[in-house]
Tab-separated table of C-alpha atoms in Angstrom:
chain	number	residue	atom	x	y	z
Q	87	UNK	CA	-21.001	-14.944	14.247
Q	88	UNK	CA	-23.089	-11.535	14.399
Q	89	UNK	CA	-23.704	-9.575	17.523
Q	90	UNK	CA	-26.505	-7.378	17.580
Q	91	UNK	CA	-25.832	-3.747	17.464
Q	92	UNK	CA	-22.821	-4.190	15.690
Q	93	UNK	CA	-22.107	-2.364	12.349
Q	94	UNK	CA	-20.145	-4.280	10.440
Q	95	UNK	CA	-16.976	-2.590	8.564
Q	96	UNK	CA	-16.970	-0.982	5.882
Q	97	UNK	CA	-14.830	-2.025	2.125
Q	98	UNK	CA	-11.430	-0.510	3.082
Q	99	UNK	CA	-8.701	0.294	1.497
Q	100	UNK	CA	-5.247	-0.156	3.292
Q	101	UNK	CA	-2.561	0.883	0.978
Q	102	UNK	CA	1.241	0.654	1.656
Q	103	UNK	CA	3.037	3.788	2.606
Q	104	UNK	CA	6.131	2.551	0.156
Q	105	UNK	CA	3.271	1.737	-2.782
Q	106	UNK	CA	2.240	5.085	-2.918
Q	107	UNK	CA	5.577	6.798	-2.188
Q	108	UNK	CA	6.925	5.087	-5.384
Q	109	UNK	CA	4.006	6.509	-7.263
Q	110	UNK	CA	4.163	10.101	-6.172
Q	111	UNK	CA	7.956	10.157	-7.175
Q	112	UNK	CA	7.009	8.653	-10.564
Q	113	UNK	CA	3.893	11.536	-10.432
Q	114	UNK	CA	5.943	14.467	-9.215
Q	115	UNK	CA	8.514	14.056	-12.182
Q	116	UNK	CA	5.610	13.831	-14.865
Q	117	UNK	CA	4.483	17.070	-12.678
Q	118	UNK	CA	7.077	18.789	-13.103
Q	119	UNK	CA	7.199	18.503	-17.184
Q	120	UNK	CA	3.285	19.533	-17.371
Q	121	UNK	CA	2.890	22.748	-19.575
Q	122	UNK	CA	-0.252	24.113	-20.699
Q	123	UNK	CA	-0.473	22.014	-23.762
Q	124	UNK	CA	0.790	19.328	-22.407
Q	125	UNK	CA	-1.098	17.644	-19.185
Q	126	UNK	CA	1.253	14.839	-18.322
Q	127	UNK	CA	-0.350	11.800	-17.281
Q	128	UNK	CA	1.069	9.267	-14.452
Q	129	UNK	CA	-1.009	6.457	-14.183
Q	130	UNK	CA	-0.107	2.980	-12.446
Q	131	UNK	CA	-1.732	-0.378	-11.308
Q	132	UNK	CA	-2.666	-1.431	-7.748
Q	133	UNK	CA	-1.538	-4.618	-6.947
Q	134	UNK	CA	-2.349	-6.534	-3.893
Q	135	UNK	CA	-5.067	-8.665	-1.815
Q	136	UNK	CA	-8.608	-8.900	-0.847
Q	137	UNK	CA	-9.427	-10.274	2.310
Q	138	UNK	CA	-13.012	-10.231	3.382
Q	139	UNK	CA	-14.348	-6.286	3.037
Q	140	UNK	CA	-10.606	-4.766	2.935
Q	141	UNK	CA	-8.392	-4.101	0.000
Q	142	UNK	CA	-4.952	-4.498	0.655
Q	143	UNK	CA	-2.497	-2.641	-1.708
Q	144	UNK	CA	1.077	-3.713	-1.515
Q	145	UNK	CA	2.943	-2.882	-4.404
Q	146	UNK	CA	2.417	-0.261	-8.026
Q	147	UNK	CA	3.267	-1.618	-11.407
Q	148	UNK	CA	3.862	0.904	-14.076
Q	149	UNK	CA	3.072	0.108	-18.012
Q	150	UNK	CA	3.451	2.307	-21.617
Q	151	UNK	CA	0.416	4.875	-22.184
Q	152	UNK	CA	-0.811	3.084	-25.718
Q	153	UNK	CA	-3.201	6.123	-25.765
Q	154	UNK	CA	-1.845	6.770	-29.441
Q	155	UNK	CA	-0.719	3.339	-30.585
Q	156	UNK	CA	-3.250	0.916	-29.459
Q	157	UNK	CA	-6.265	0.901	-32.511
Q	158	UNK	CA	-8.719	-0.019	-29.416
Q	159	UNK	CA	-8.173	3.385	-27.815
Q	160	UNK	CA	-7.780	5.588	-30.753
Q	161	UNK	CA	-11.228	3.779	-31.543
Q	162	UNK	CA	-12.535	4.504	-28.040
Q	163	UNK	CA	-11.261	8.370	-27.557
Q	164	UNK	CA	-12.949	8.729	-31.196
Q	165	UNK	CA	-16.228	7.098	-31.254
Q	166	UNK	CA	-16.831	7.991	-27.448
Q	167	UNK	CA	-14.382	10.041	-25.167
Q	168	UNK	CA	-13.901	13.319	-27.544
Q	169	UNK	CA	-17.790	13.044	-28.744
Q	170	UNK	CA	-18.951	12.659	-24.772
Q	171	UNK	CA	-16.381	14.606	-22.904
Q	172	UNK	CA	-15.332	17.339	-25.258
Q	173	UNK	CA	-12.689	18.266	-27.661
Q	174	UNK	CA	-9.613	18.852	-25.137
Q	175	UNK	CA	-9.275	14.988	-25.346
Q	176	UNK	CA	-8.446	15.254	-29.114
Q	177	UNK	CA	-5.056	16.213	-27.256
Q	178	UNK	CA	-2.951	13.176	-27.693
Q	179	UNK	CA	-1.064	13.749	-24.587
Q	180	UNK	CA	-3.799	13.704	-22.211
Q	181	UNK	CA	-5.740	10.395	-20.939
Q	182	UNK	CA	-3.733	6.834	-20.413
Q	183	UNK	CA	-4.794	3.773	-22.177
Q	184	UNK	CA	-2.031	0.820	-20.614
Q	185	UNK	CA	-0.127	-1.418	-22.652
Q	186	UNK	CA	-2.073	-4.860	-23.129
Q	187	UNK	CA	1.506	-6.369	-23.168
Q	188	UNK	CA	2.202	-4.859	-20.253
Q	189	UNK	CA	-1.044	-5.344	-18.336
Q	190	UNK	CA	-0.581	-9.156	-19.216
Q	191	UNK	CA	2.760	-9.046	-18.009
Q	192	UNK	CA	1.449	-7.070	-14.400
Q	193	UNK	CA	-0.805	-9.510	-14.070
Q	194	UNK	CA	1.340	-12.702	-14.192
Q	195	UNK	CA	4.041	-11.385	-12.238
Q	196	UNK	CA	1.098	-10.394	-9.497
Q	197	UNK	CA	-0.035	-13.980	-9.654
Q	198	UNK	CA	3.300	-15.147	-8.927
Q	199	UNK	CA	3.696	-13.410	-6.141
Q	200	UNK	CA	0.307	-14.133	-4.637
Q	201	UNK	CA	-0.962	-10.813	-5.785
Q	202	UNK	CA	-4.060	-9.669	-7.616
Q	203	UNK	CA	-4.407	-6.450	-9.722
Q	204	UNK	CA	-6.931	-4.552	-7.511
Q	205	UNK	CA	-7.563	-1.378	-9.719
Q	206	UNK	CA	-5.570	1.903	-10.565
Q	207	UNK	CA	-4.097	5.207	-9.527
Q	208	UNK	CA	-3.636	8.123	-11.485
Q	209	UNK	CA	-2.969	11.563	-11.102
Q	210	UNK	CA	-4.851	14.955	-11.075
Q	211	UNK	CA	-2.786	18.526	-11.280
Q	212	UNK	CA	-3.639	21.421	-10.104
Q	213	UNK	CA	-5.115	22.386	-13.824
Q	214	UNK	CA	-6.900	25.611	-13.354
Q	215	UNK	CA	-3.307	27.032	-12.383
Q	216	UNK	CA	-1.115	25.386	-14.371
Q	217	UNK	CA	-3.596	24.687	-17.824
Q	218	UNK	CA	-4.287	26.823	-20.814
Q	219	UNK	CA	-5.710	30.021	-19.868
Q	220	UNK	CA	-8.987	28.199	-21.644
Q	221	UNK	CA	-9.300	25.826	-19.358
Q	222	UNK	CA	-8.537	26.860	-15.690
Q	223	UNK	CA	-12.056	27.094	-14.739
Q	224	UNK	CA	-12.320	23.511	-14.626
Q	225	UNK	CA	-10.985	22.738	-10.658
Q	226	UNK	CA	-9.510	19.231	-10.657
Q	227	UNK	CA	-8.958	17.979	-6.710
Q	228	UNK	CA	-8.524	13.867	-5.338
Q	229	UNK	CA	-12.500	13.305	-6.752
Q	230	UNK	CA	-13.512	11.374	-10.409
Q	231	UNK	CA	-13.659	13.855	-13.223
Q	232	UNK	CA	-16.994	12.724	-15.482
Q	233	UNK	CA	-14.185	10.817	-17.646
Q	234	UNK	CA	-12.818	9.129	-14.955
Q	235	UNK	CA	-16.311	7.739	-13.917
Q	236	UNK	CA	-16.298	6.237	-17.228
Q	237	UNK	CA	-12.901	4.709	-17.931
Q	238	UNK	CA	-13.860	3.234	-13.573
Q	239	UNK	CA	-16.961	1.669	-14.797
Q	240	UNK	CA	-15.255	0.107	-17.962
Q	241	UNK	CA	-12.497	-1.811	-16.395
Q	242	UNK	CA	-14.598	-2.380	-13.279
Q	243	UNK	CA	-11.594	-2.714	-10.881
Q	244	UNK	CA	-12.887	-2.548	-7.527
Q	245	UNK	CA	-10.411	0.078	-6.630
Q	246	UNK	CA	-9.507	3.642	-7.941
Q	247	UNK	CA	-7.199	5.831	-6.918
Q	248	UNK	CA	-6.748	9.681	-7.576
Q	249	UNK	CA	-3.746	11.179	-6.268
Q	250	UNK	CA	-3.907	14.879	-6.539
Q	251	UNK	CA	-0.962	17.323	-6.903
Q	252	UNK	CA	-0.959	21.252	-6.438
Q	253	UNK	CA	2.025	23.687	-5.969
Q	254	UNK	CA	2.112	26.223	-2.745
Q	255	UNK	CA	4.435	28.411	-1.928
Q	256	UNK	CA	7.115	26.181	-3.778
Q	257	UNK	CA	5.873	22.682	-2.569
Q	258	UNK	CA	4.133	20.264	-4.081
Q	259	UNK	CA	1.205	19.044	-1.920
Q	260	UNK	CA	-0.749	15.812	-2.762
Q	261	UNK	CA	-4.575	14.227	-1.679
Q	262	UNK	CA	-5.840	10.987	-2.167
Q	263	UNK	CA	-9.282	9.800	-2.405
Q	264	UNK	CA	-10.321	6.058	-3.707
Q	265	UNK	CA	-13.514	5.631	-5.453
Q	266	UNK	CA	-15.365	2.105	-6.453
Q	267	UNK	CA	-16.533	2.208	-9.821
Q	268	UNK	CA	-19.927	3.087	-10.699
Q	269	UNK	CA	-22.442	0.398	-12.162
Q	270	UNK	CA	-22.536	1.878	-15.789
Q	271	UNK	CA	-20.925	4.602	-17.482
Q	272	UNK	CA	-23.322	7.166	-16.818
Q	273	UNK	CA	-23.235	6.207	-12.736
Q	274	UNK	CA	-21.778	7.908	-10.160
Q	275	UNK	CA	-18.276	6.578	-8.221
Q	276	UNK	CA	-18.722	5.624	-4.660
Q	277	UNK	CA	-16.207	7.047	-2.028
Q	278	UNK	CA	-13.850	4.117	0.036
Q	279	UNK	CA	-12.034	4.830	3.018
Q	280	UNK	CA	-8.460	5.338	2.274
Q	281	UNK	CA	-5.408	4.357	4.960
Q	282	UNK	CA	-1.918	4.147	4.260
Q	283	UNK	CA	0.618	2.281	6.121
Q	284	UNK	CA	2.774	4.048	8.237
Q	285	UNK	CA	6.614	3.078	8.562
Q	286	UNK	CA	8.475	4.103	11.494
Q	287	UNK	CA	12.054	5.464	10.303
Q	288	UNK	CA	13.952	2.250	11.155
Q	289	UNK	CA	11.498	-0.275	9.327
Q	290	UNK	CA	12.854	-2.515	7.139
């Protein structure tokens, strides 16, 4: 039933507060290790259910980076990722490309447990600090770089995730923004409202 006057709500993501803290304490150690040749990636899968307009996240599943193993994404970072987005991706170490064994696996152990893989989460540093001296006019923050907009529209998982990390004053801060893929590779990402659970100290 409709009433009039009534806006109805918007796709929503509602992620877990334990999800995400397992993913920043994977992220914060591959943080950590960054150098200026060497941008660390930490990248996960989003596993949970769909219920109407609102995405629920409940767990991450972690999987190998076949970025250098896998002939499909040498292929892919040859023929179009270095070509499109420029030569810093010719740096083995940077940009994730998941296991197919391990996706497969991810996704039958989601189905097992009544879960769906719902998209991805990956993580941004604070580059134009911590990069090559090269590179640190490119600002990276919680939003789609142009690469990310494609690798989104490829899979086409309804949900992505960028976590972003940055160092102040001795602490590492972190943002979150999640983005629906854009219709082709050249589109734009569309912002979702983001909530994570919150646990009181003595939840189980």
């Amino acid at each position: 039933m409709s009433f009039p006057g009534l806006v109805p709500d918007p796709t929503t993501v509602l992620m877990s507060g334990r999800a995400l803290e397992e993913f920043l304490a994977a992220a914060v150690g591959e943080y950590q290790l960054i150098t200026p040749s060497s941008p660390l990636p930490c990248f996960a899968l989003l596993l949970g259910t769909t219920e109407g307009a609102t995405h629920y996240v409940e767990r991450v599943a972690f999987g190998r980076n076949a970025r250098t193993s896998d002939p499909g994404a040498r292929q892919e970072f040859a023929e179009s990722i270095v070509p499109r987005f420029g030569p810093a991706y010719e740096n083995e170490v940077r940009g994730w490309w998941i296991d197919s064994r391990d996706l497969l696996r991810t996704s039958r152990e989601a189905e097992a447990a009544g879960l769906e893989i719902l998209g991805s989460i990956h993580m941004h540093p604070d580059w134009h600090r911590i990069g090559p001296p090269m590179e640190r006019q490119f600002v990276l923050s919680e939003r789609p770089t142009p690469m990310d907009q494609h690798v989104f529209a490829n899979t086409g998982w309804p949900i992505n995730v960028v976590c972003y990390l940055e160092r102040r004053g001795g602490a590492i801060y972190h943002a979150l923004a999640a983005w629906t893929p854009p219709d082709d590779p050249t589109g734009q990402c569309t912002a979702l409202p983001l909530r994570v659970r919150t646990h009181a100290p003595a939840d189980a």
